[in-house]
Coordinates of C-alpha atoms in Angstrom, one line a residue:
Chain A
X177 CA 101.2 11.9 -29.0
X178 CA 104.4 10.0 -29.8
X179 CA 103.0 6.5 -29.0
X180 CA 99.7 4.6 -28.8
X181 CA 97.9 5.5 -25.8
X182 CA 95.3 3.3 -23.9
X183 CA 93.1 4.1 -21.2
X184 CA 92.2 3.2 -18.5
X185 CA 95.5 1.5 -17.6
X186 CA 93.7 -0.7 -15.0
X187 CA 90.0 -1.6 -14.8
X188 CA 88.2 -3.7 -12.2
X189 CA 84.7 -4.7 -13.1
X190 CA 82.1 -6.6 -11.2
X191 CA 80.7 -9.5 -13.1
X192 CA 77.9 -8.5 -15.3
X193 CA 79.1 -4.9 -15.7
X194 CA 79.8 -3.2 -19.1
X195 CA 83.2 -1.8 -19.7
X196 CA 84.7 0.5 -22.4
X197 CA 88.4 0.5 -23.2
X198 CA 90.0 3.3 -25.2
X199 CA 92.8 3.4 -27.8
X200 CA 94.3 6.5 -29.1
X201 CA 96.6 5.4 -32.0
X202 CA 99.5 7.4 -33.5
X203 CA 98.0 10.3 -35.4
X204 CA 97.6 9.4 -39.1
X205 CA 98.0 5.6 -38.6
X206 CA 95.6 3.7 -40.9
X207 CA 95.7 0.3 -39.4
X208 CA 94.4 -0.4 -35.9
X209 CA 94.3 -3.9 -34.2
X210 CA 93.0 -5.1 -30.8
X211 CA 94.5 -8.1 -29.1
X212 CA 93.6 -9.8 -25.9
X213 CA 96.4 -11.3 -23.7
X214 CA 95.7 -13.8 -21.0
X215 CA 98.1 -14.3 -18.1
X216 CA 101.2 -16.1 -19.3
X217 CA 100.2 -16.3 -22.9
X218 CA 100.9 -14.4 -26.1
X219 CA 98.5 -11.7 -27.4
X220 CA 95.7 -13.0 -29.5
X221 CA 93.9 -11.1 -32.4
X222 CA 90.6 -9.8 -31.7
X223 CA 89.6 -7.3 -34.5
X224 CA 91.2 -5.0 -37.2
X225 CA 90.3 -1.6 -38.6
X226 CA 91.4 0.1 -41.7
X227 CA 90.5 3.7 -41.0
X228 CA 86.9 3.6 -39.8
X229 CA 86.0 0.3 -41.4
X230 CA 86.1 -2.8 -39.3
X231 CA 87.4 -5.3 -41.8
X232 CA 87.9 -8.3 -39.6
X233 CA 86.3 -9.2 -36.3
X234 CA 86.9 -13.0 -36.5
X235 CA 88.9 -12.9 -33.1
X236 CA 86.1 -11.5 -31.0
X237 CA 85.3 -14.3 -28.6
X238 CA 81.5 -13.5 -28.3
X239 CA 78.8 -11.0 -29.3
X240 CA 79.4 -9.3 -25.9
X241 CA 82.5 -7.9 -27.5
X242 CA 82.1 -4.8 -29.7
X243 CA 84.6 -2.5 -31.2
X244 CA 84.3 0.8 -33.1
X245 CA 86.4 3.4 -34.7
X246 CA 83.9 5.9 -36.0
X247 CA 86.3 8.7 -37.3
X248 CA 89.1 6.5 -38.2
X249 CA 91.2 7.6 -35.2
X250 CA 90.3 6.8 -31.6
X251 CA 88.8 3.3 -31.1
X252 CA 86.8 1.8 -28.3
X253 CA 86.5 -1.9 -27.4
X254 CA 83.3 -2.5 -25.4
X255 CA 82.6 -5.6 -23.4
X256 CA 79.0 -6.1 -22.2
X257 CA 78.0 -8.1 -19.2
X258 CA 81.6 -9.0 -18.3
X259 CA 82.5 -12.5 -17.1
X260 CA 85.5 -13.7 -15.2
X261 CA 87.1 -15.2 -18.3
X262 CA 87.3 -11.7 -19.8
X263 CA 90.0 -10.9 -17.4
X264 CA 93.1 -10.2 -19.5
X265 CA 95.3 -7.4 -20.8
X266 CA 93.7 -5.8 -23.9
X267 CA 96.3 -4.4 -26.3
X268 CA 95.8 -2.0 -29.1
X269 CA 98.4 -1.6 -32.0
X270 CA 98.5 0.7 -34.8
X271 CA 100.5 1.1 -38.2
X272 CA 100.9 4.0 -40.6
X273 CA 100.6 1.9 -43.7
X274 CA 98.6 -1.0 -44.8
X275 CA 101.6 -3.1 -45.3
X276 CA 105.2 -3.2 -44.1
X277 CA 107.2 -3.5 -41.0
X278 CA 106.3 -3.1 -37.3
X279 CA 103.2 -2.2 -35.6
X280 CA 103.3 0.2 -32.5
X281 CA 101.6 -1.3 -29.4
X282 CA 100.2 0.6 -26.5
X283 CA 100.8 -0.5 -22.9
X284 CA 97.4 -2.1 -22.7
X285 CA 94.5 -2.2 -20.3
X286 CA 94.4 -4.7 -17.6
X287 CA 90.8 -5.8 -17.0
X288 CA 90.1 -7.8 -13.8
X289 CA 86.4 -9.1 -13.5
X290 CA 85.5 -10.0 -10.0
Chain B
X143 CA 98.0 -21.4 -34.1
X144 CA 101.6 -19.9 -34.0
X145 CA 103.8 -21.2 -37.0
X146 CA 106.9 -21.0 -34.9
X147 CA 108.7 -23.0 -32.1
X148 CA 110.8 -21.4 -29.5
X149 CA 112.4 -22.5 -26.2
X150 CA 110.3 -21.5 -23.3
X151 CA 113.1 -19.8 -21.4
X152 CA 116.8 -18.8 -21.7
X153 CA 119.3 -17.1 -19.4
X154 CA 122.1 -14.9 -20.5
X155 CA 124.8 -13.1 -18.6
X156 CA 124.9 -9.3 -18.7
X157 CA 127.3 -8.1 -21.4
X158 CA 127.3 -11.3 -23.3
X159 CA 125.5 -12.0 -26.5
X160 CA 122.0 -13.5 -26.3
X161 CA 121.2 -15.9 -29.1
X162 CA 117.4 -16.7 -29.3
X163 CA 116.6 -19.5 -31.7
X164 CA 113.3 -20.1 -33.7
X165 CA 112.1 -22.8 -35.8
X166 CA 109.6 -22.0 -38.6
X167 CA 109.8 -25.2 -40.8
X168 CA 106.5 -24.6 -42.5
X169 CA 107.2 -21.0 -43.6
X170 CA 105.9 -19.9 -47.1
X171 CA 107.8 -18.2 -49.7
X172 CA 106.0 -14.9 -49.1
X173 CA 106.3 -14.9 -45.4
X174 CA 108.8 -12.8 -43.4
X175 CA 110.2 -13.6 -39.9
X176 CA 109.4 -10.8 -37.4
X177 CA 110.7 -10.6 -33.9
X178 CA 109.0 -8.6 -31.1
X179 CA 109.6 -8.5 -27.5
X180 CA 107.5 -7.7 -24.5
X181 CA 108.9 -6.1 -21.3
X182 CA 107.0 -6.7 -18.1
X183 CA 103.7 -4.7 -18.0
X184 CA 104.3 -3.1 -21.6
X185 CA 102.9 -3.8 -24.9
X186 CA 105.0 -5.8 -27.5
X187 CA 107.9 -3.9 -29.1
X188 CA 109.0 -4.4 -32.7
X189 CA 112.7 -5.3 -33.0
X190 CA 113.6 -6.6 -36.5
X191 CA 112.3 -8.5 -39.4
X192 CA 113.7 -10.2 -42.5
X193 CA 112.9 -12.3 -45.6
X194 CA 116.0 -14.5 -46.3
X195 CA 119.0 -12.2 -45.9
X196 CA 120.6 -11.5 -42.6
X197 CA 119.5 -8.2 -41.1
X198 CA 120.9 -5.9 -38.6
X199 CA 119.7 -2.7 -36.8
X200 CA 120.5 -0.7 -33.7
X201 CA 118.7 -3.2 -31.6
X202 CA 119.7 -6.6 -32.8
X203 CA 120.8 -9.0 -35.7
X204 CA 118.6 -11.5 -37.4
X205 CA 120.2 -14.6 -38.9
X206 CA 118.0 -16.7 -41.2
X207 CA 119.2 -20.2 -42.4
X208 CA 119.4 -20.6 -46.1
X209 CA 116.4 -23.0 -46.2
X210 CA 114.5 -20.4 -44.1
X211 CA 113.3 -23.0 -41.8
X212 CA 115.0 -21.4 -38.8
X213 CA 116.4 -18.2 -37.6
X214 CA 118.3 -16.7 -34.7
X215 CA 117.9 -13.3 -33.0
X216 CA 121.1 -11.9 -31.6
X217 CA 121.3 -9.2 -29.0
X218 CA 125.2 -8.5 -29.2
X219 CA 125.6 -7.2 -25.6
X220 CA 122.6 -8.0 -23.4
X221 CA 121.7 -5.7 -20.5
X222 CA 119.4 -6.1 -17.7
X223 CA 116.8 -4.1 -19.6
X224 CA 116.7 -6.7 -22.3
X225 CA 115.0 -9.1 -19.9
X226 CA 111.6 -9.7 -21.6
X227 CA 109.6 -12.3 -23.6
X228 CA 110.7 -12.6 -27.1
X229 CA 108.3 -13.6 -29.8
X230 CA 109.2 -14.9 -33.2
X231 CA 106.5 -14.6 -35.8
X232 CA 106.1 -15.4 -39.5
X233 CA 103.7 -13.3 -41.6
X234 CA 103.2 -12.1 -45.1
X235 CA 104.5 -8.6 -45.5
X236 CA 101.3 -7.0 -46.4
X237 CA 98.7 -5.4 -44.2
X238 CA 95.1 -5.7 -43.2
X239 CA 94.1 -8.6 -41.1
X240 CA 96.0 -10.8 -43.3
X241 CA 99.1 -9.2 -41.9
X242 CA 97.9 -9.9 -38.4
X243 CA 100.6 -10.9 -35.9
X244 CA 100.1 -14.5 -34.6
X245 CA 102.0 -14.7 -31.3
X246 CA 103.0 -18.0 -29.7
X247 CA 104.1 -18.1 -26.1
X248 CA 107.7 -16.8 -26.9
X249 CA 111.1 -17.1 -25.0
X250 CA 111.4 -15.6 -21.7
X251 CA 114.9 -14.3 -21.7
X252 CA 116.4 -13.4 -18.3
X253 CA 119.6 -11.4 -18.3
X254 CA 121.5 -11.9 -15.1
X255 CA 124.2 -9.6 -13.7

């Protein structure tokens, strides 16, 4: 597609439930980032992939968060045993090159844990 | 932590120029100034970036002071669709997680008719 696609657009989960959030980057994009954006705040870095390799996961807030990109294209962010503080918008961004200008962001998945 | 300081909010009249300031007094020599904006319920959108020279594209102009400690994003003729949160970010111009974008809280620009 023309842009970065994320699904679902909205997700309501009961506390303790596992969720999986999907990101379809622009075809051929090497770099892929996941960000978490709490209400009223700027996005915060979670993890980074270069093709299928997860090179940085320093931003993942706990071991309940797990991300993968097995074939170097689609990526999934999984959150186990969701808690209320996980409620946020989860954004995915991709870039064609390893360096250079702007990343293209998806519209995000809004996760609400009740 | 974000390495930039921006006003929390600004208003601008439709059709007028919007000038959004950003302070980045601790910017390093290899760091670029990037601007993104985020319209409600959308992901951030790249606007422009620069190192030390002024830059212009179809969306905006970026003016960087000679000492590189501050910059101004200029939207020459603001429209209602420019209402968004504008983020000023400094980062080295290489990729990988070292090129990760560190967002602050940005400036909420409200364009009014």
